[in-house]
């Protein structure tokens, strides 16, 4: 008889074994120190969530210009590595597994963000119709300048160096952020990439930089410690795409060839109405990938269990439920009530809404 796989069935995912399929999604929390080292309290925050099958960290910039919001952490200086070590040690001591998400915001940046006065860099000198979080609150993003080919080549090396730095910092692997309208997504999508060199135009050309970055990371740390995040619906940060089906069938297919640890796709956002067109797109681009698949976006226990049981997903990443329920897998396994997350403490602030959410009291 075929064994029924549930949210709580262990799995092999690339180089690591995960004890369950309830993963913690990457969550920007804007509490890092101004030098890009993670906040000291983040060790407790992540360790509290060590029951996740896998923790994926908040997006972490690989380069000073990769920073687009205040108080996000980096992985491009020795002090960043030292800072992250306290976090990976705390998570591992608590029995968890943790991947670092590698991030470059590209044009989703305001020039008042450190390093101050510098224009954002992007595939093309084309401003995003989007906002970013600065010292003053939300502000429109600044006019970007186009990256030169030499700068792209340098960034490919920086992605590899950041992956190495992550392993040095004790992470179990890295997730390459190619979603949500940030730099790699800006290269992928036709609406943000007007280049006429080998990095723009055809789908093959638009995939070139993301895949070069990925290949450099794979050469550095091995395919079995690398995952990639995609957002085929392109709903965040102004990245229109003329043919998402063709693009993501091709991109997911390229990821598949590389036998990386996982593909992590954002299939929708909480509150999105599930139009058939979107569901069809997700279904069709999902088929181009045959490896370990992490689904994300508005799932609850029932829909996540169904996705796993039906073989759509191998794991489901939960965002806001993991903010307010540090022991989310244990709660889901026991059908315990979930605490609702307070949106006001998502971005910025202190321990409130960060390390003070309660654990469930079971067995009463
Ligand atoms: C929310 C606020 C700032 C950044 C993403 C890294 O959407 C983010 C992000 C989310 O991937």
Short mmCIF file of C-alpha atoms and ligand atoms in Angstrom, two decimals:
data_model
loop_
_atom_site.label_atom_id
_atom_site.label_comp_id
_atom_site.label_asym_id
_atom_site.label_seq_id
_atom_site.Cartn_x
_atom_site.Cartn_y
_atom_site.Cartn_z
CA UNK A 1 0.00 0.00 0.00
CA UNK A 2 1.26 3.47 -0.87
CA UNK A 3 2.12 5.44 2.24
CA UNK A 4 0.06 8.59 2.65
CA UNK A 5 2.31 11.66 2.86
CA UNK A 6 1.14 14.40 5.21
CA UNK A 7 2.45 17.79 6.40
CA UNK A 8 4.22 15.87 9.15
CA UNK A 9 6.04 13.26 7.08
CA UNK A 10 9.84 13.75 7.04
CA UNK A 11 11.54 14.23 3.68
CA UNK A 12 14.94 14.40 2.04
CA UNK A 13 15.42 17.80 0.42
CA UNK A 14 18.75 18.15 -1.36
CA UNK A 15 21.51 17.73 1.23
CA UNK A 16 19.25 17.93 4.25
CA UNK A 17 16.50 15.90 5.89
CA UNK A 18 13.47 17.85 7.02
CA UNK A 19 11.33 16.44 9.87
CA UNK A 20 8.10 17.99 8.55
CA UNK A 21 6.78 19.99 5.58
CA UNK A 22 5.64 23.07 7.49
CA UNK A 23 8.29 25.61 6.44
CA UNK A 24 8.85 29.17 7.59
CA UNK A 25 8.68 31.59 4.65
CA UNK A 26 11.26 34.36 4.30
CA UNK A 27 9.93 37.39 6.20
CA UNK A 28 11.35 40.91 6.10
CA UNK A 29 11.09 42.32 9.63
CA UNK A 30 13.31 45.46 9.46
CA UNK A 31 15.02 45.04 12.80
CA UNK A 32 18.67 44.63 11.73
CA UNK A 33 21.41 46.97 12.95
CA UNK A 34 22.33 49.89 10.72
CA UNK A 35 25.66 48.23 9.74
CA UNK A 36 23.73 45.29 8.28
CA UNK A 37 24.49 42.87 11.10
CA UNK A 38 21.38 41.01 12.26
CA UNK A 39 19.82 42.17 15.52
CA UNK A 40 20.98 40.20 18.56
CA UNK A 41 17.36 39.29 19.39
CA UNK A 42 16.99 37.58 16.01
CA UNK A 43 18.80 34.53 17.44
CA UNK A 44 15.91 34.05 19.88
CA UNK A 45 13.29 34.84 17.20
CA UNK A 46 14.62 32.20 14.80
CA UNK A 47 15.40 29.62 17.52
CA UNK A 48 11.79 29.93 18.76
CA UNK A 49 10.75 28.78 15.27
CA UNK A 50 13.15 25.80 15.04
CA UNK A 51 10.28 23.29 14.84
CA UNK A 52 9.78 24.43 11.22
CA UNK A 53 10.79 21.75 8.72
CA UNK A 54 12.99 24.51 7.32
CA UNK A 55 13.46 28.16 8.25
CA UNK A 56 14.18 30.47 5.33
CA UNK A 57 15.56 33.75 6.64
CA UNK A 58 14.40 37.23 5.85
CA UNK A 59 15.79 38.58 2.56
CA UNK A 60 19.46 39.50 3.06
CA UNK A 61 21.40 41.80 0.75
CA UNK A 62 24.53 40.54 -1.00
CA UNK A 63 25.85 44.04 -1.79
CA UNK A 64 25.48 47.55 -0.32
CA UNK A 65 23.37 48.63 -3.31
CA UNK A 66 21.28 45.49 -2.87
CA UNK A 67 19.71 47.18 0.13
CA UNK A 68 16.39 48.90 -0.55
CA UNK A 69 14.73 49.27 2.82
CA UNK A 70 15.91 50.43 6.22
CA UNK A 71 17.10 47.88 8.78
CA UNK A 72 17.49 44.84 6.54
CA UNK A 73 20.51 42.56 7.15
CA UNK A 74 23.45 41.88 4.83
CA UNK A 75 25.87 39.03 4.08
CA UNK A 76 28.68 40.95 2.37
CA UNK A 77 30.95 41.90 5.29
CA UNK A 78 32.89 39.76 7.81
CA UNK A 79 30.82 41.28 10.64
CA UNK A 80 27.64 40.09 8.94
CA UNK A 81 28.99 36.52 8.91
CA UNK A 82 29.89 36.77 12.60
CA UNK A 83 26.43 38.13 13.40
CA UNK A 84 24.63 35.36 11.53
CA UNK A 85 26.72 32.70 13.32
CA UNK A 86 24.90 33.43 16.58
CA UNK A 87 21.62 32.80 14.78
CA UNK A 88 22.57 29.56 13.00
CA UNK A 89 24.04 28.23 16.27
CA UNK A 90 20.88 29.05 18.19
CA UNK A 91 18.64 27.42 15.54
CA UNK A 92 20.80 24.30 15.33
CA UNK A 93 20.99 24.02 19.13
CA UNK A 94 17.18 24.12 19.15
CA UNK A 95 17.10 21.28 16.59
CA UNK A 96 16.29 23.37 13.50
CA UNK A 97 17.50 23.87 9.93
CA UNK A 98 18.00 27.26 8.30
CA UNK A 99 18.69 28.62 4.79
CA UNK A 100 19.74 32.22 4.13
CA UNK A 101 17.81 34.11 1.44
CA UNK A 102 20.17 35.99 -0.91
CA UNK A 103 18.71 39.31 -2.07
CA UNK A 104 19.44 42.28 -4.26
CA UNK A 105 16.61 44.82 -4.57
CA UNK A 106 17.76 46.34 -7.88
CA UNK A 107 15.50 49.31 -8.61
CA UNK A 108 13.30 48.85 -5.51
CA UNK A 109 15.41 51.31 -3.60
CA UNK A 110 15.30 54.94 -2.52
CA UNK A 111 18.59 56.82 -2.83
CA UNK A 112 18.37 57.92 0.83
CA UNK A 113 19.02 54.30 1.93
CA UNK A 114 22.65 53.46 2.76
CA UNK A 115 24.89 53.91 0.78
CA UNK A 116 23.21 57.32 0.63
CA UNK A 117 22.91 59.27 -2.62
CA UNK A 118 23.57 56.30 -4.90
CA UNK A 119 21.01 55.60 -7.60
CA UNK A 120 19.52 52.12 -7.63
CA UNK A 121 20.88 49.69 -10.23
CA UNK A 122 18.61 47.76 -12.58
CA UNK A 123 18.51 46.00 -15.96
CA UNK A 124 17.36 49.28 -17.54
CA UNK A 125 17.10 52.95 -16.57
CA UNK A 126 13.38 52.58 -16.01
CA UNK A 127 11.76 53.62 -12.75
CA UNK A 128 9.47 51.23 -10.90
CA UNK A 129 6.00 52.34 -9.93
CA UNK A 130 6.58 51.06 -6.41
CA UNK A 131 7.38 52.20 -2.91
CA UNK A 132 10.06 51.32 -0.40
CA UNK A 133 10.34 51.83 3.33
CA UNK A 134 12.78 54.61 4.32
CA UNK A 135 13.51 56.61 7.48
CA UNK A 136 10.53 58.78 6.49
CA UNK A 137 8.11 55.91 5.97
CA UNK A 138 6.99 54.72 2.54
CA UNK A 139 8.55 56.65 -0.35
CA UNK A 140 8.49 56.10 -4.12
CA UNK A 141 11.54 54.28 -5.46
CA UNK A 142 14.25 56.36 -7.17
CA UNK A 143 15.20 56.53 -10.86
CA UNK A 144 17.65 53.63 -11.48
CA UNK A 145 20.63 53.36 -13.81
CA UNK A 146 21.30 50.34 -16.04
CA UNK A 147 23.98 47.88 -14.95
CA UNK A 148 26.95 47.46 -17.31
CA UNK A 149 27.98 43.98 -18.43
CA UNK A 150 31.06 44.21 -16.20
CA UNK A 151 28.87 45.06 -13.24
CA UNK A 152 26.63 42.06 -13.98
CA UNK A 153 29.71 39.82 -14.08
CA UNK A 154 30.84 41.27 -10.74
CA UNK A 155 27.40 40.63 -9.22
CA UNK A 156 27.50 37.00 -10.37
CA UNK A 157 30.71 36.64 -8.35
CA UNK A 158 29.11 38.41 -5.40
CA UNK A 159 26.22 35.95 -5.39
CA UNK A 160 28.74 33.09 -5.19
CA UNK A 161 30.76 34.85 -2.48
CA UNK A 162 27.60 35.47 -0.47
CA UNK A 163 26.63 31.79 -0.72
CA UNK A 164 30.10 30.89 0.56
CA UNK A 165 29.72 33.46 3.35
CA UNK A 166 26.38 31.90 4.29
CA UNK A 167 27.96 28.46 4.60
CA UNK A 168 30.79 29.99 6.63
CA UNK A 169 28.13 31.52 8.89
CA UNK A 170 26.72 28.03 9.52
CA UNK A 171 23.66 28.04 7.26
CA UNK A 172 22.45 24.71 5.85
CA UNK A 173 22.01 26.32 2.44
CA UNK A 174 20.81 29.40 0.57
CA UNK A 175 17.70 30.49 -1.27
CA UNK A 176 18.24 32.65 -4.34
CA UNK A 177 15.55 35.35 -4.37
CA UNK A 178 14.38 35.74 -7.96
CA UNK A 179 10.84 36.80 -7.02
CA UNK A 180 8.71 39.79 -6.02
CA UNK A 181 10.07 42.38 -8.44
CA UNK A 182 13.64 42.56 -7.10
CA UNK A 183 16.82 42.55 -9.21
CA UNK A 184 16.74 39.05 -10.71
CA UNK A 185 12.98 39.30 -11.28
CA UNK A 186 13.56 42.66 -13.01
CA UNK A 187 15.89 40.89 -15.45
CA UNK A 188 13.42 38.03 -16.01
CA UNK A 189 10.35 40.12 -16.81
CA UNK A 190 9.79 41.99 -20.06
CA UNK A 191 8.22 45.03 -18.36
CA UNK A 192 11.38 45.91 -16.42
CA UNK A 193 14.04 44.75 -18.88
CA UNK A 194 14.56 46.81 -22.06
CA UNK A 195 18.16 45.71 -22.68
CA UNK A 196 19.31 45.00 -26.20
CA UNK A 197 22.38 42.96 -25.24
CA UNK A 198 22.51 39.26 -24.30
CA UNK A 199 20.76 40.02 -20.97
CA UNK A 200 17.53 41.32 -22.54
CA UNK A 201 15.02 40.61 -25.28
CA UNK A 202 14.35 36.87 -25.63
CA UNK A 203 13.37 34.69 -22.69
CA UNK A 204 16.72 32.96 -23.00
CA UNK A 205 18.50 36.31 -22.68
CA UNK A 206 16.38 37.53 -19.77
CA UNK A 207 17.11 34.30 -17.84
CA UNK A 208 20.85 34.66 -18.44
CA UNK A 209 21.86 36.72 -15.39
CA UNK A 210 19.66 34.83 -12.86
CA UNK A 211 20.98 31.50 -14.19
CA UNK A 212 24.59 32.74 -14.20
CA UNK A 213 24.14 33.78 -10.56
CA UNK A 214 22.61 30.40 -9.75
CA UNK A 215 25.36 28.47 -11.55
CA UNK A 216 28.03 30.43 -9.70
CA UNK A 217 26.36 29.62 -6.39
CA UNK A 218 26.07 25.93 -7.35
CA UNK A 219 29.78 25.84 -8.27
CA UNK A 220 30.58 27.37 -4.89
CA UNK A 221 28.43 25.35 -2.47
CA UNK A 222 26.74 22.54 -4.48
CA UNK A 223 23.28 22.28 -6.06
CA UNK A 224 21.93 20.28 -3.11
CA UNK A 225 22.24 23.29 -0.80
CA UNK A 226 20.52 25.81 -3.09
CA UNK A 227 16.86 26.66 -3.55
CA UNK A 228 15.28 29.30 -5.78
CA UNK A 229 12.21 31.45 -5.13
CA UNK A 230 9.97 32.54 -8.00
CA UNK A 231 6.72 34.53 -8.31
CA UNK A 232 5.16 33.61 -11.67
CA UNK A 233 2.13 35.85 -11.08
CA UNK A 234 4.43 38.89 -10.88
CA UNK A 235 2.14 40.73 -8.50
CA UNK A 236 4.69 42.66 -6.43
CA UNK A 237 6.78 45.72 -7.25
CA UNK A 238 5.74 46.56 -10.81
CA UNK A 239 7.20 43.82 -12.98
CA UNK A 240 4.74 43.20 -15.83
CA UNK A 241 5.50 40.19 -18.01
CA UNK A 242 4.15 39.71 -21.53
CA UNK A 243 4.18 35.89 -21.48
CA UNK A 244 4.48 34.48 -17.95
CA UNK A 245 3.55 30.95 -19.06
CA UNK A 246 6.40 30.69 -21.58
CA UNK A 247 8.87 32.46 -19.29
CA UNK A 248 8.22 30.33 -16.21
CA UNK A 249 7.96 27.07 -18.12
CA UNK A 250 11.43 27.88 -19.45
CA UNK A 251 12.85 29.18 -16.14
CA UNK A 252 11.47 26.37 -13.99
CA UNK A 253 12.74 23.95 -16.64
CA UNK A 254 16.25 25.42 -16.38
CA UNK A 255 16.09 25.11 -12.58
CA UNK A 256 14.98 21.50 -13.00
CA UNK A 257 18.04 20.68 -15.12
CA UNK A 258 20.30 21.88 -12.33
CA UNK A 259 18.82 19.49 -9.73
CA UNK A 260 18.81 22.12 -7.01
CA UNK A 261 17.44 21.34 -3.53
CA UNK A 262 14.07 23.00 -4.13
CA UNK A 263 11.87 25.40 -6.05
CA UNK A 264 9.84 27.76 -3.85
CA UNK A 265 7.01 29.51 -5.66
CA UNK A 266 4.69 32.27 -4.52
CA UNK A 267 1.34 31.17 -5.89
CA UNK A 268 -0.72 34.06 -4.61
CA UNK A 269 -1.06 36.44 -1.73
CA UNK A 270 -3.51 36.22 1.16
CA UNK A 271 -6.70 37.96 0.10
CA UNK A 272 -6.14 37.43 -3.63
CA UNK A 273 -9.16 36.09 -5.36
CA UNK A 274 -8.30 32.78 -6.95
CA UNK A 275 -9.16 33.45 -10.55
CA UNK A 276 -8.94 30.40 -12.76
CA UNK A 277 -6.44 32.10 -15.01
CA UNK A 278 -3.94 32.48 -12.18
CA UNK A 279 -4.51 28.94 -10.92
CA UNK A 280 -4.02 27.61 -14.46
CA UNK A 281 -0.75 29.53 -14.84
CA UNK A 282 0.60 28.20 -11.53
CA UNK A 283 -0.42 24.67 -12.47
CA UNK A 284 1.21 24.78 -15.89
CA UNK A 285 4.55 26.30 -14.80
CA UNK A 286 4.65 23.92 -11.81
CA UNK A 287 4.91 21.00 -14.27
CA UNK A 288 8.27 22.13 -15.62
CA UNK A 289 9.84 21.30 -12.23
CA UNK A 290 10.20 17.70 -11.05
CA UNK A 291 12.13 18.15 -7.79
CA UNK A 292 11.15 19.22 -4.26
CA UNK A 293 8.49 21.93 -4.51
CA UNK A 294 7.61 24.44 -1.79
CA UNK A 295 4.25 26.16 -2.29
CA UNK A 296 3.58 29.53 -0.68
CA UNK A 297 0.81 32.09 -0.49
CA UNK A 298 -2.29 32.09 1.67
CA UNK A 299 -2.28 28.39 2.64
CA UNK A 300 -3.89 27.09 5.84
CA UNK A 301 -3.74 23.60 7.35
CA UNK A 302 -6.55 22.22 5.18
CA UNK A 303 -5.30 23.61 1.86
CA UNK A 304 -1.67 22.80 2.68
CA UNK A 305 -2.55 19.21 3.60
CA UNK A 306 -4.52 18.84 0.38
CA UNK A 307 -1.63 20.23 -1.70
CA UNK A 308 0.74 17.70 -0.12
CA UNK A 309 -1.63 14.74 -0.29
CA UNK A 310 -2.40 15.42 -3.95
CA UNK A 311 1.28 15.73 -4.82
CA UNK A 312 1.09 19.39 -5.86
CA UNK A 313 3.59 20.40 -3.16
CA UNK A 314 6.29 18.68 -1.11
CA UNK A 315 6.19 21.39 1.55
CA UNK A 316 4.27 24.60 2.24
CA UNK A 317 5.88 27.82 3.46
CA UNK A 318 3.84 29.85 5.93
CA UNK A 319 4.52 33.54 6.48
CA UNK A 320 2.23 35.46 8.78
CA UNK A 321 1.15 32.35 10.75
CA UNK A 322 4.83 31.77 11.60
CA UNK A 323 5.18 35.35 12.81
CA UNK A 324 2.47 34.88 15.43
CA UNK A 325 2.88 31.13 16.11
CA UNK A 326 6.50 30.23 16.83
CA UNK A 327 5.45 26.58 17.28
CA UNK A 328 3.29 26.49 14.14
CA UNK A 329 4.04 22.84 13.12
CA UNK A 330 3.19 21.63 16.63
CA UNK A 331 -0.02 23.64 16.66
CA UNK A 332 -1.06 22.36 13.24
CA UNK A 333 -0.28 18.76 14.23
CA UNK A 334 -2.46 19.13 17.32
CA UNK A 335 -5.19 21.26 15.76
CA UNK A 336 -4.42 23.88 18.38
CA UNK A 337 -5.81 27.36 17.93
CA UNK A 338 -3.62 29.86 16.06
CA UNK A 339 -2.72 33.31 17.34
CA UNK A 340 -3.54 36.07 14.85
CA UNK A 341 -0.60 38.18 13.68
CA UNK A 342 -0.54 41.91 14.40
CA UNK A 343 0.31 43.69 11.14
CA UNK A 344 1.48 46.81 12.96
CA UNK A 345 4.60 45.05 14.22
CA UNK A 346 5.54 43.26 10.97
CA UNK A 347 8.10 45.84 9.79
CA UNK A 348 10.42 47.57 12.26
CA UNK A 349 10.16 47.95 16.01
CA UNK A 350 11.44 45.81 18.85
CA UNK A 351 10.63 42.55 20.64
CA UNK A 352 6.94 43.38 20.54
CA UNK A 353 5.38 41.28 17.79
CA UNK A 354 8.75 39.59 17.26
CA UNK A 355 9.83 37.36 20.15
CA UNK A 356 6.79 37.72 22.43
CA UNK A 357 4.19 35.57 20.66
CA UNK A 358 3.18 32.70 22.97
CA UNK A 359 3.74 28.97 22.50
CA UNK A 360 0.63 26.79 22.74
CA UNK A 361 -0.20 25.01 25.93
CA UNK A 362 -1.12 21.51 24.81
CA UNK A 363 -2.84 18.65 26.61
CA UNK A 364 -5.27 20.65 28.66
C1 LIG B 1 8.00 42.92 2.48
C2 LIG B 1 8.65 44.10 2.75
C3 LIG B 1 9.91 44.30 2.25
C4 LIG B 1 10.52 43.33 1.49
C5 LIG B 1 9.77 40.28 -0.58
C6 LIG B 1 11.82 40.83 0.54
O1 LIG B 1 8.62 40.63 -0.88
C7 LIG B 1 10.53 41.08 0.41
C8 LIG B 1 9.86 42.13 1.21
C9 LIG B 1 8.60 41.94 1.73
O2 LIG B 1 10.29 39.31 -1.10
#
